[in-house]
PDB file of C-alpha atoms in Angstrom:
ATOM      1  CA  MET A   1      10.531   0.144   1.269  1.00 32.00           C
ATOM      2  CA  THR A   2      13.286   2.749   0.367  1.00 28.00           C
ATOM      3  CA  ARG A   3      13.211   6.225  -0.180  1.00 32.00           C
ATOM      4  CA  ALA A   4      13.025   8.548  -2.831  1.00 36.00           C
ATOM      5  CA  GLU A   5      16.091  10.242  -3.719  1.00 38.00           C
ATOM      6  CA  SER A   6      15.254  14.635  -3.206  1.00 38.00           C
ATOM      7  CA  GLN A   7      17.319  17.141  -5.503  1.00 41.00           C
ATOM      8  CA  SER A   8      18.270  20.266  -4.237  1.00 39.00           C
ATOM      9  CA  ALA A   9      17.279  23.431  -5.909  1.00 41.00           C
ATOM     10  CA  SER A  10      19.585  26.412  -6.848  1.00 39.00           C
ATOM     11  CA  SER A  11      15.813  28.776  -7.802  1.00 41.00           C
ATOM     12  CA  PRO A  12      12.791  29.626  -6.904  1.00 50.00           C
ATOM     13  CA  SER A  13      11.449  27.857  -9.885  1.00 65.00           C
ATOM     14  CA  GLN A  14      12.716  24.907  -9.730  1.00 77.00           C
ATOM     15  CA  PRO A  15      11.595  21.857  -7.278  1.00 81.00           C
ATOM     16  CA  VAL A  16      13.193  21.507  -3.818  1.00 81.00           C
ATOM     17  CA  ALA A  17      12.421  17.955  -4.681  1.00 82.00           C
ATOM     18  CA  LYS A  18      12.215  15.203  -7.191  1.00 83.00           C
ATOM     19  CA  PHE A  19      10.875  12.499  -6.857  1.00 85.00           C
ATOM     20  CA  ARG A  20      11.239   9.650  -9.517  1.00 84.00           C
ATOM     21  CA  LEU A  21       9.383   6.006  -9.449  1.00 82.00           C
ATOM     22  CA  THR A  22      12.063   3.647 -10.244  1.00 83.00           C
ATOM     23  CA  ARG A  23      12.039   0.189 -11.808  1.00 84.00           C
ATOM     24  CA  VAL A  24      12.933  -0.946  -7.756  1.00 85.00           C
ATOM     25  CA  VAL A  25       9.973   1.162  -6.597  1.00 84.00           C
ATOM     26  CA  ALA A  26       7.998  -0.169  -8.854  1.00 84.00           C
ATOM     27  CA  LEU A  27       9.220  -3.614  -7.464  1.00 85.00           C
ATOM     28  CA  GLN A  28       8.684  -2.555  -3.429  1.00 86.00           C
ATOM     29  CA  TRP A  29       5.227  -1.154  -4.812  1.00 87.00           C
ATOM     30  CA  LEU A  30       4.033  -4.431  -6.127  1.00 87.00           C
ATOM     31  CA  VAL A  31       5.929  -6.989  -3.939  1.00 89.00           C
ATOM     32  CA  VAL A  32       3.447  -5.052  -1.209  1.00 91.00           C
ATOM     33  CA  SER A  33       0.840  -4.659  -2.632  1.00 92.00           C
ATOM     34  CA  VAL A  34       1.167  -8.946  -3.196  1.00 91.00           C
ATOM     35  CA  VAL A  35       1.275  -9.211   0.567  1.00 91.00           C
ATOM     36  CA  GLY A  36      -0.937  -6.347   1.490  1.00 92.00           C
ATOM     37  CA  PHE A  37      -3.910  -8.019  -0.939  1.00 94.00           C
ATOM     38  CA  PHE A  38      -3.576 -11.710   1.650  1.00 91.00           C
ATOM     39  CA  ALA A  39      -3.095  -9.065   5.166  1.00 92.00           C
ATOM     40  CA  LEU A  40      -6.182  -7.100   3.974  1.00 94.00           C
ATOM     41  CA  GLY A  41      -8.286 -10.583   3.041  1.00 92.00           C
ATOM     42  CA  TYR A  42      -6.981 -12.692   6.683  1.00 92.00           C
ATOM     43  CA  TYR A  43      -7.662  -9.866   8.094  1.00 92.00           C
ATOM     44  CA  GLY A  44     -11.330  -8.819   6.682  1.00 93.00           C
ATOM     45  CA  VAL A  45     -12.240 -12.609   6.701  1.00 92.00           C
ATOM     46  CA  HIS A  46     -11.434 -12.102  10.661  1.00 91.00           C
ATOM     47  CA  LEU A  47     -13.560  -8.717  10.950  1.00 92.00           C
ATOM     48  CA  HIS A  48     -16.713 -10.196   8.393  1.00 92.00           C
ATOM     49  CA  ALA A  49     -16.280 -13.421  10.759  1.00 91.00           C
ATOM     50  CA  ARG A  50     -16.757 -10.248  13.992  1.00 91.00           C
ATOM     51  CA  PHE A  51     -19.972  -8.677  12.633  1.00 92.00           C
ATOM     52  CA  ARG A  52     -21.489 -12.601  12.062  1.00 90.00           C
ATOM     53  CA  GLY A  53     -20.849 -12.153  16.129  1.00 90.00           C
ATOM     54  CA  GLU A  54     -18.545 -15.275  15.795  1.00 87.00           C
ATOM     55  CA  HIS A  55     -14.740 -15.864  16.352  1.00 83.00           C
ATOM     56  CA  LEU A  56     -12.276 -17.622  13.475  1.00 81.00           C
ATOM     57  CA  ALA A  57      -9.399 -18.965  15.024  1.00 79.00           C
ATOM     58  CA  GLN A  58      -7.974 -20.094  11.569  1.00 84.00           C
ATOM     59  CA  VAL A  59      -9.334 -19.630   7.906  1.00 86.00           C
ATOM     60  CA  ALA A  60      -9.964 -22.304   5.740  1.00 85.00           C
ATOM     61  CA  ILE A  61      -9.564 -22.571   1.656  1.00 85.00           C
ATOM     62  CA  PRO A  62     -12.149 -25.222   0.457  1.00 84.00           C
ATOM     63  CA  VAL A  63     -11.563 -26.599  -2.805  1.00 82.00           C
ATOM     64  CA  LEU A  64     -14.025 -25.911  -4.865  1.00 83.00           C
ATOM     65  CA  PRO A  65     -15.822 -28.211  -8.216  1.00 87.00           C
ATOM     66  CA  SER A  66     -13.992 -26.888 -11.383  1.00 88.00           C
ATOM     67  CA  GLY A  67     -17.210 -25.228 -12.089  1.00 90.00           C
ATOM     68  CA  THR A  68     -17.375 -23.319  -8.630  1.00 89.00           C
ATOM     69  CA  LEU A  69     -13.868 -22.635  -9.319  1.00 89.00           C
ATOM     70  CA  LEU A  70     -14.992 -21.336 -12.312  1.00 94.00           C
ATOM     71  CA  PHE A  71     -18.029 -19.091 -10.972  1.00 93.00           C
ATOM     72  CA  TRP A  72     -16.540 -17.845  -7.872  1.00 91.00           C
ATOM     73  CA  LEU A  73     -13.296 -16.450 -10.526  1.00 93.00           C
ATOM     74  CA  ALA A  74     -15.434 -14.972 -12.819  1.00 94.00           C
ATOM     75  CA  LEU A  75     -17.307 -12.872  -9.876  1.00 94.00           C
ATOM     76  CA  ALA A  76     -13.859 -11.757  -9.150  1.00 93.00           C
ATOM     77  CA  ALA A  77     -12.638 -10.508 -12.184  1.00 94.00           C
ATOM     78  CA  LEU A  78     -16.301  -8.353 -12.009  1.00 96.00           C
ATOM     79  CA  VAL A  79     -15.536  -6.566  -8.858  1.00 95.00           C
ATOM     80  CA  LEU A  80     -11.595  -6.498  -9.228  1.00 94.00           C
ATOM     81  CA  GLY A  81     -13.027  -4.351 -12.519  1.00 94.00           C
ATOM     82  CA  VAL A  82     -15.633  -2.211 -10.497  1.00 96.00           C
ATOM     83  CA  VAL A  83     -13.277  -1.011  -8.060  1.00 96.00           C
ATOM     84  CA  VAL A  84     -10.627   0.078 -10.163  1.00 95.00           C
ATOM     85  CA  VAL A  85     -13.093   2.672 -11.546  1.00 94.00           C
ATOM     86  CA  LEU A  86     -14.342   3.171  -8.270  1.00 96.00           C
ATOM     87  CA  HIS A  87     -10.927   3.848  -7.599  1.00 96.00           C
ATOM     88  CA  GLU A  88     -10.356   5.784 -10.119  1.00 94.00           C
ATOM     89  CA  ALA A  89     -13.331   7.820 -10.130  1.00 94.00           C
ATOM     90  CA  CYS A  90     -12.500   8.811  -6.333  1.00 95.00           C
ATOM     91  CA  HIS A  91      -9.633  10.524  -8.054  1.00 93.00           C
ATOM     92  CA  GLY A  92     -10.496  11.731 -11.012  1.00 92.00           C
ATOM     93  CA  LEU A  93     -13.824  13.944  -9.235  1.00 93.00           C
ATOM     94  CA  PHE A  94     -10.872  15.365  -6.607  1.00 93.00           C
ATOM     95  CA  MET A  95      -8.950  16.786  -9.328  1.00 90.00           C
ATOM     96  CA  ALA A  96     -12.105  18.404 -10.992  1.00 90.00           C
ATOM     97  CA  HIS A  97     -13.551  19.673  -8.108  1.00 89.00           C
ATOM     98  CA  TYR A  98      -9.939  21.589  -7.428  1.00 88.00           C
ATOM     99  CA  GLY A  99      -9.847  22.848 -11.056  1.00 83.00           C
ATOM    100  CA  SER A 100      -8.583  20.245 -13.308  1.00 82.00           C
ATOM    101  CA  GLU A 101     -10.072  18.562 -16.188  1.00 83.00           C
ATOM    102  CA  PRO A 102      -8.270  14.786 -15.204  1.00 83.00           C
ATOM    103  CA  SER A 103      -7.641  11.539 -17.883  1.00 83.00           C
ATOM    104  CA  PHE A 104      -7.881   8.302 -17.612  1.00 85.00           C
ATOM    105  CA  GLY A 105      -6.184   5.336 -17.994  1.00 83.00           C
ATOM    106  CA  VAL A 106      -4.226   2.028 -17.495  1.00 84.00           C
ATOM    107  CA  GLY A 107      -0.337   1.375 -17.365  1.00 79.00           C
ATOM    108  CA  LEU A 108       2.134  -0.970 -17.025  1.00 78.00           C
ATOM    109  CA  SER A 109       4.840   0.170 -15.160  1.00 75.00           C
ATOM    110  CA  TYR A 110       8.828  -1.168 -16.303  1.00 72.00           C
ATOM    111  CA  ALA A 111       7.229  -4.486 -17.056  1.00 68.00           C
ATOM    112  CA  LEU A 112       6.138  -4.806 -12.955  1.00 67.00           C
ATOM    113  CA  PHE A 113       3.579  -2.880 -11.848  1.00 70.00           C
ATOM    114  CA  PRO A 114       0.231  -3.042 -13.599  1.00 76.00           C
ATOM    115  CA  TYR A 115      -1.756   0.412 -13.101  1.00 77.00           C
ATOM    116  CA  ALA A 116      -4.595   1.987 -13.834  1.00 81.00           C
ATOM    117  CA  TYR A 117      -4.772   6.605 -13.667  1.00 77.00           C
ATOM    118  CA  ALA A 118      -5.638   9.812 -13.220  1.00 80.00           C
ATOM    119  CA  ALA A 119      -3.926  12.377 -14.841  1.00 76.00           C
ATOM    120  CA  VAL A 120      -4.311  15.990 -15.213  1.00 75.00           C
ATOM    121  CA  GLY A 121      -2.866  18.429 -17.555  1.00 68.00           C
ATOM    122  CA  GLY A 122      -0.042  21.448 -16.452  1.00 66.00           C
ATOM    123  CA  GLU A 123      -1.919  22.479 -13.116  1.00 70.00           C
ATOM    124  CA  ARG A 124      -0.039  22.212 -10.594  1.00 81.00           C
ATOM    125  CA  PHE A 125      -1.775  20.796  -6.528  1.00 88.00           C
ATOM    126  CA  THR A 126      -1.064  22.559  -3.414  1.00 90.00           C
ATOM    127  CA  ARG A 127      -0.134  19.596  -1.280  1.00 90.00           C
ATOM    128  CA  ASN A 128      -3.252  19.212   0.996  1.00 93.00           C
ATOM    129  CA  GLN A 129      -4.712  19.192  -2.137  1.00 93.00           C
ATOM    130  CA  LEU A 130      -2.783  16.199  -3.891  1.00 91.00           C
ATOM    131  CA  LEU A 131      -2.935  14.385  -0.816  1.00 93.00           C
ATOM    132  CA  ILE A 132      -6.678  14.821  -0.549  1.00 94.00           C
ATOM    133  CA  SER A 133      -6.316  13.654  -3.789  1.00 93.00           C
ATOM    134  CA  LEU A 134      -4.314  10.673  -3.440  1.00 94.00           C
ATOM    135  CA  VAL A 135      -6.020   9.030  -0.387  1.00 95.00           C
ATOM    136  CA  SER A 136      -9.637   9.590  -0.541  1.00 96.00           C
ATOM    137  CA  PRO A 137      -9.944   6.441  -2.620  1.00 96.00           C
ATOM    138  CA  PHE A 138      -8.706   4.362   0.385  1.00 96.00           C
ATOM    139  CA  ILE A 139     -10.709   6.122   2.975  1.00 97.00           C
ATOM    140  CA  LEU A 140     -13.549   6.431   1.236  1.00 97.00           C
ATOM    141  CA  LEU A 141     -14.290   3.479  -0.752  1.00 97.00           C
ATOM    142  CA  THR A 142     -13.134   1.337   2.980  1.00 97.00           C
ATOM    143  CA  ALA A 143     -15.091   3.529   4.928  1.00 97.00           C
ATOM    144  CA  GLY A 144     -18.657   2.842   2.834  1.00 96.00           C
ATOM    145  CA  GLY A 145     -16.886  -0.818   2.068  1.00 95.00           C
ATOM    146  CA  LEU A 146     -16.949  -1.524   6.405  1.00 95.00           C
ATOM    147  CA  LEU A 147     -20.114  -0.086   6.319  1.00 95.00           C
ATOM    148  CA  LEU A 148     -22.117  -2.156   3.819  1.00 94.00           C
ATOM    149  CA  MET A 149     -20.366  -5.175   5.766  1.00 93.00           C
ATOM    150  CA  ALA A 150     -21.509  -4.670   9.115  1.00 93.00           C
ATOM    151  CA  ALA A 151     -24.910  -3.081   8.022  1.00 93.00           C
ATOM    152  CA  MET A 152     -25.664  -6.931   6.356  1.00 90.00           C
ATOM    153  CA  PRO A 153     -23.046  -9.047   7.109  1.00 87.00           C
ATOM    154  CA  GLU A 154     -24.505 -12.360   6.479  1.00 86.00           C
ATOM    155  CA  HIS A 155     -25.543 -12.015   2.155  1.00 85.00           C
ATOM    156  CA  LEU A 156     -22.916 -12.518  -0.155  1.00 84.00           C
ATOM    157  CA  LEU A 157     -22.320  -9.100  -1.067  1.00 88.00           C
ATOM    158  CA  ALA A 158     -20.161  -8.839   2.097  1.00 88.00           C
ATOM    159  CA  VAL A 159     -17.889 -12.069   1.340  1.00 89.00           C
ATOM    160  CA  LEU A 160     -17.395  -9.848  -1.869  1.00 93.00           C
ATOM    161  CA  LEU A 161     -16.576  -6.585   0.407  1.00 95.00           C
ATOM    162  CA  VAL A 162     -14.199  -8.150   1.914  1.00 95.00           C
ATOM    163  CA  PHE A 163     -12.120  -9.256  -1.734  1.00 95.00           C
ATOM    164  CA  ALA A 164     -12.611  -5.808  -2.749  1.00 96.00           C
ATOM    165  CA  LEU A 165     -11.222  -4.127  -0.363  1.00 97.00           C
ATOM    166  CA  ALA A 166      -8.607  -5.591   0.025  1.00 96.00           C
ATOM    167  CA  VAL A 167      -8.273  -5.018  -3.096  1.00 96.00           C
ATOM    168  CA  ASN A 168      -8.417  -1.217  -3.102  1.00 97.00           C
ATOM    169  CA  GLY A 169      -6.173  -1.070  -0.337  1.00 95.00           C
ATOM    170  CA  ALA A 170      -3.359  -3.259  -2.529  1.00 94.00           C
ATOM    171  CA  GLY A 171      -3.628  -0.687  -5.792  1.00 93.00           C
ATOM    172  CA  SER A 172      -3.601   2.604  -2.806  1.00 94.00           C
ATOM    173  CA  VAL A 173       0.334   1.404  -1.754  1.00 92.00           C
ATOM    174  CA  GLY A 174       1.659   3.416  -4.176  1.00 90.00           C
ATOM    175  CA  ASP A 175      -1.153   6.086  -4.011  1.00 92.00           C
ATOM    176  CA  LEU A 176      -0.297   6.230   0.363  1.00 92.00           C
ATOM    177  CA  TRP A 177       3.165   6.088  -0.933  1.00 90.00           C
ATOM    178  CA  MET A 178       3.826  10.139  -2.289  1.00 89.00           C
ATOM    179  CA  ALA A 179       0.890  10.975  -0.162  1.00 91.00           C
ATOM    180  CA  ALA A 180       3.581  10.081   2.688  1.00 88.00           C
ATOM    181  CA  VAL A 181       6.810  11.633   0.947  1.00 87.00           C
ATOM    182  CA  LEU A 182       3.503  15.171   1.090  1.00 89.00           C
ATOM    183  CA  LEU A 183       3.677  15.052   4.005  1.00 87.00           C
ATOM    184  CA  GLN A 184       7.354  15.779   4.844  1.00 85.00           C
ATOM    185  CA  TYR A 185       6.598  19.366   3.879  1.00 87.00           C
ATOM    186  CA  PRO A 186       5.196  21.556   4.808  1.00 87.00           C
ATOM    187  CA  SER A 187       1.549  22.898   3.467  1.00 86.00           C
ATOM    188  CA  ARG A 188       2.696  25.710   1.297  1.00 89.00           C
ATOM    189  CA  VAL A 189       4.421  24.113  -1.472  1.00 89.00           C
ATOM    190  CA  ARG A 190       2.844  22.862  -4.693  1.00 89.00           C
ATOM    191  CA  VAL A 191       3.247  20.064  -6.550  1.00 88.00           C
ATOM    192  CA  ASP A 192       3.632  19.094  -9.689  1.00 84.00           C
ATOM    193  CA  ALA A 193       5.092  16.166 -12.928  1.00 79.00           C
ATOM    194  CA  LEU A 194       9.005  15.997 -13.021  1.00 78.00           C
ATOM    195  CA  PRO A 195       9.483  18.880 -15.715  1.00 73.00           C
ATOM    196  CA  ASN A 196      11.058  17.853 -18.934  1.00 68.00           C
ATOM    197  CA  ASP A 197      11.517  13.901 -17.596  1.00 63.00           C
ATOM    198  CA  ASP A 198       9.905  11.074 -19.140  1.00 67.00           C
ATOM    199  CA  VAL A 199      10.599   9.163 -15.759  1.00 71.00           C
ATOM    200  CA  GLN A 200       6.741   8.647 -13.778  1.00 78.00           C
ATOM    201  CA  GLY A 201       7.374  10.483 -10.027  1.00 81.00           C
ATOM    202  CA  PHE A 202       6.643  14.613  -9.307  1.00 85.00           C
ATOM    203  CA  ALA A 203       8.536  17.641  -8.471  1.00 86.00           C
ATOM    204  CA  VAL A 204       7.741  19.566  -5.315  1.00 88.00           C
ATOM    205  CA  TYR A 205       7.567  23.736  -5.922  1.00 88.00           C
ATOM    206  CA  ASP A 206       8.365  26.066  -2.387  1.00 84.00           C
ATOM    207  CA  PRO A 207       7.197  29.454  -3.692  1.00 79.00           C
ATOM    208  CA  GLU A 208       9.016  30.755  -0.532  1.00 73.00           C
ATOM    209  CA  SER A 209      12.725  29.252  -0.723  1.00 68.00           C
ATOM    210  CA  ASN A 210      15.343  30.991  -2.764  1.00 60.00           C
ATOM    211  CA  PRO A 211      18.131  29.469  -1.732  1.00 52.00           C
ATOM    212  CA  SER A 212      20.843  32.504  -3.367  1.00 52.00           C
ATOM    213  CA  THR A 213      19.586  33.679   0.774  1.00 50.00           C
ATOM    214  CA  GLY A 214      19.014  30.840   2.547  1.00 48.00           C
ATOM    215  CA  ASP A 215      16.211  30.530   2.613  1.00 53.00           C
ATOM    216  CA  GLY A 216      15.135  26.435   2.292  1.00 57.00           C
ATOM    217  CA  THR A 217      12.437  23.987   2.415  1.00 60.00           C
ATOM    218  CA  PRO A 218      11.818  23.346   4.938  1.00 61.00           C
ATOM    219  CA  GLN A 219      10.574  18.853   6.289  1.00 62.00           C
ATOM    220  CA  PHE A 220       9.226  18.188   9.261  1.00 63.00           C
ATOM    221  CA  ALA A 221      12.002  15.759  11.543  1.00 63.00           C
ATOM    222  CA  GLY A 222       9.211  13.720  13.678  1.00 71.00           C
ATOM    223  CA  LEU A 223       7.122  13.430  10.135  1.00 72.00           C
ATOM    224  CA  GLN A 224      10.337  12.121   9.052  1.00 75.00           C
ATOM    225  CA  ALA A 225      11.663   9.926  11.762  1.00 80.00           C
ATOM    226  CA  LEU A 226       8.235   8.515  11.639  1.00 83.00           C
ATOM    227  CA  SER A 227       8.817   7.432   7.785  1.00 82.00           C
ATOM    228  CA  LEU A 228      11.549   5.706   8.840  1.00 83.00           C
ATOM    229  CA  VAL A 229       9.643   3.491  11.159  1.00 89.00           C
ATOM    230  CA  VAL A 230       6.751   3.025   8.655  1.00 88.00           C
ATOM    231  CA  THR A 231       8.837   2.164   5.900  1.00 87.00           C
ATOM    232  CA  GLY A 232      11.202  -0.142   7.812  1.00 89.00           C
ATOM    233  CA  ALA A 233       7.586  -2.077   9.533  1.00 91.00           C
ATOM    234  CA  VAL A 234       6.149  -2.637   5.610  1.00 90.00           C
ATOM    235  CA  ALA A 235       9.662  -3.765   4.184  1.00 90.00           C
ATOM    236  CA  THR A 236       8.734  -6.301   7.915  1.00 93.00           C
ATOM    237  CA  LEU A 237       6.386  -6.922   7.007  1.00 92.00           C
ATOM    238  CA  ALA A 238       6.685  -7.137   3.054  1.00 91.00           C
ATOM    239  CA  LEU A 239       9.538  -9.553   3.432  1.00 93.00           C
ATOM    240  CA  PHE A 240       7.686 -11.533   6.290  1.00 93.00           C
ATOM    241  CA  GLY A 241       5.275 -12.529   4.740  1.00 91.00           C
ATOM    242  CA  THR A 242       7.553 -13.080   1.236  1.00 92.00           C
ATOM    243  CA  THR A 243       8.898 -15.814   2.804  1.00 94.00           C
ATOM    244  CA  VAL A 244       5.323 -17.285   4.165  1.00 93.00           C
ATOM    245  CA  ILE A 245       4.498 -17.365   0.683  1.00 92.00           C
ATOM    246  CA  ALA A 246       7.194 -18.855  -0.600  1.00 93.00           C
ATOM    247  CA  LEU A 247       6.928 -21.754   2.254  1.00 93.00           C
ATOM    248  CA  VAL A 248       3.520 -22.584   1.994  1.00 91.00           C
ATOM    249  CA  LEU A 249       4.334 -22.703  -2.406  1.00 91.00           C
ATOM    250  CA  ALA A 250       7.805 -25.257  -1.839  1.00 92.00           C
ATOM    251  CA  SER A 251       5.590 -27.083   0.684  1.00 90.00           C
ATOM    252  CA  LEU A 252       2.309 -27.686  -1.569  1.00 87.00           C
ATOM    253  CA  ALA A 253       4.543 -28.597  -4.018  1.00 87.00           C
ATOM    254  CA  ALA A 254       7.144 -30.885  -2.955  1.00 85.00           C
ATOM    255  CA  GLY A 255       4.903 -32.249   0.902  1.00 79.00           C
ATOM    256  CA  THR A 256       2.351 -32.552   2.794  1.00 84.00           C
ATOM    257  CA  GLY A 257       1.188 -28.357   2.438  1.00 85.00           C
ATOM    258  CA  THR A 258       1.980 -27.907   6.466  1.00 90.00           C
ATOM    259  CA  VAL A 259       3.810 -24.369   6.948  1.00 92.00           C
ATOM    260  CA  GLU A 260       4.592 -23.633  10.914  1.00 91.00           C
ATOM    261  CA  LEU A 261       6.306 -20.929  11.598  1.00 92.00           C
ATOM    262  CA  ALA A 262       5.658 -21.139  16.469  1.00 88.00           C
ATOM    263  CA  THR A 263       7.031 -21.888  19.076  1.00 85.00           C
ATOM    264  CA  ASP A 264       5.701 -23.282  22.176  1.00 81.00           C
ATOM    265  CA  ARG A 265       4.482 -19.834  23.488  1.00 84.00           C
ATOM    266  CA  LEU A 266       4.872 -17.812  20.157  1.00 88.00           C
ATOM    267  CA  LEU A 267       2.751 -18.228  17.294  1.00 91.00           C
ATOM    268  CA  LEU A 268       3.783 -16.073  14.180  1.00 92.00           C
ATOM    269  CA  PHE A 269       2.149 -18.710  11.569  1.00 93.00           C
ATOM    270  CA  ARG A 270       0.899 -21.810  10.520  1.00 92.00           C
ATOM    271  CA  HIS A 271      -0.508 -23.680   7.876  1.00 92.00           C
ATOM    272  CA  GLU A 272      -1.990 -27.172   7.561  1.00 92.00           C
ATOM    273  CA  VAL A 273      -3.957 -28.895   4.313  1.00 90.00           C
ATOM    274  CA  ASP A 274      -6.331 -31.735   6.291  1.00 87.00           C
ATOM    275  CA  SER A 275      -6.979 -35.334   4.430  1.00 83.00           C
ATOM    276  CA  SER A 276     -10.742 -33.572   2.758  1.00 82.00           C
ATOM    277  CA  GLY A 277      -7.821 -31.015   0.749  1.00 83.00           C
ATOM    278  CA  VAL A 278      -8.937 -28.116   2.635  1.00 89.00           C
ATOM    279  CA  ALA A 279      -6.195 -25.977   3.628  1.00 89.00           C
ATOM    280  CA  ARG A 280      -6.271 -23.791   6.520  1.00 90.00           C
ATOM    281  CA  PHE A 281      -3.598 -21.349   8.847  1.00 90.00           C
ATOM    282  CA  GLU A 282      -3.630 -19.086  11.053  1.00 92.00           C
ATOM    283  CA  VAL A 283      -1.412 -15.822  11.594  1.00 92.00           C
ATOM    284  CA  GLY A 284      -0.455 -14.683  15.131  1.00 91.00           C
ATOM    285  CA  GLU A 285      -1.322 -10.853  13.752  1.00 88.00           C
ATOM    286  CA  VAL A 286       0.160  -9.382  18.112  1.00 90.00           C
ATOM    287  CA  ALA A 287       3.636 -11.790  17.323  1.00 92.00           C
ATOM    288  CA  VAL A 288       4.204 -10.699  13.661  1.00 93.00           C
ATOM    289  CA  GLY A 289       3.618  -6.919  14.949  1.00 92.00           C
ATOM    290  CA  ALA A 290       6.063  -7.096  17.641  1.00 94.00           C
ATOM    291  CA  LEU A 291       8.140  -8.104  14.297  1.00 94.00           C
ATOM    292  CA  SER A 292       6.888  -5.467  12.397  1.00 94.00           C
ATOM    293  CA  LEU A 293       7.541  -3.149  14.717  1.00 94.00           C
ATOM    294  CA  ALA A 294      11.191  -4.028  15.616  1.00 95.00           C
ATOM    295  CA  GLY A 295      11.735  -4.021  11.793  1.00 93.00           C
ATOM    296  CA  GLY A 296      10.505  -0.650  11.499  1.00 92.00           C
ATOM    297  CA  LEU A 297      12.824   0.255  14.554  1.00 94.00           C
ATOM    298  CA  CYS A 298      15.864  -0.769  13.601  1.00 94.00           C
ATOM    299  CA  TRP A 299      15.371   0.748  10.514  1.00 90.00           C
ATOM    300  CA  ALA A 300      15.113   4.071  11.110  1.00 88.00           C
ATOM    301  CA  ALA A 301      18.190   3.331  14.010  1.00 91.00           C
ATOM    302  CA  LEU A 302      19.903   2.504  11.051  1.00 91.00           C
ATOM    303  CA  GLY A 303      18.657   6.145   8.688  1.00 85.00           C
ATOM    304  CA  TRP A 304      19.465   7.877  12.086  1.00 86.00           C
ATOM    305  CA  VAL A 305      23.748   6.238  12.344  1.00 89.00           C
ATOM    306  CA  SER A 306      23.796   6.884   8.365  1.00 86.00           C
ATOM    307  CA  GLU A 307      22.536  10.525   8.501  1.00 81.00           C
ATOM    308  CA  TRP A 308      24.931  10.882  11.985  1.00 85.00           C
ATOM    309  CA  VAL A 309      28.293   9.224  10.760  1.00 86.00           C
ATOM    310  CA  ALA A 310      27.218  11.352   6.930  1.00 82.00           C
ATOM    311  CA  ARG A 311      27.259  14.302   9.271  1.00 82.00           C
ATOM    312  CA  LYS A 312      30.735  13.756  11.091  1.00 81.00           C
ATOM    313  CA  SER A 313      32.663  13.167   7.671  1.00 73.00           C
TER     314      SER A 313
END
């Protein structure tokens, strides 16, 4: 994922920064959401097994009769709808708590990214108010889902919760991205929609900023550095996940379905299909985590070098 561009303001009444949801950002959100869904589903299956007192070496996907498959697809669609409603209700609940009257709807960003939304009128939020409104669905639904899964691991509901939590996590990608951007600014700033702009996004206003006297809005260097590392790590994980999905689909279409990214000592990913048609796959969590962290550090180093070169030129 790339960082949003910021634009300096000329007066305190103007935004000190603007962040736009461009087509590139929408595509990045889509890729991260898809990869995130599969990653969260994989770890959700393992966590569910732990709650049941089991340990899974591999995740198996059985071949289902058409009738059973249709039943599970219909159930998944129902769960998806419930998750979307609860997710947006969490946004709306906190927006209303802070004095707004939210409205709800659905849309398609650049014909790429389907989304549901909770919108408000002309109110400005403080940074912390918007942060809470943004992350509340991810935190509340994840915590509630995990508690239910732990309380009744043998129930069918626990299986559905694995899917529900993966959907909610994937649907929170944009919320978490915006929250990460806002955390780079002090708590005194206020946030509003972009002025005179049809592009989705938001603007940051600082009541204490006065460019004419040199009083600007500080950005936290530590959080900016952390943001670079996290951005690079997520991008690396998304690239790895996209590559793996493409390899598996290609192998299923033209081969045996076997994909193995491993050495004698190191496992990144393994997928195979047995004679009965059951697909089994395994992810080397430690190796993939190390790969993602390395990608994040490289991305951050590249950003620091670019800034150093820009200052010297």
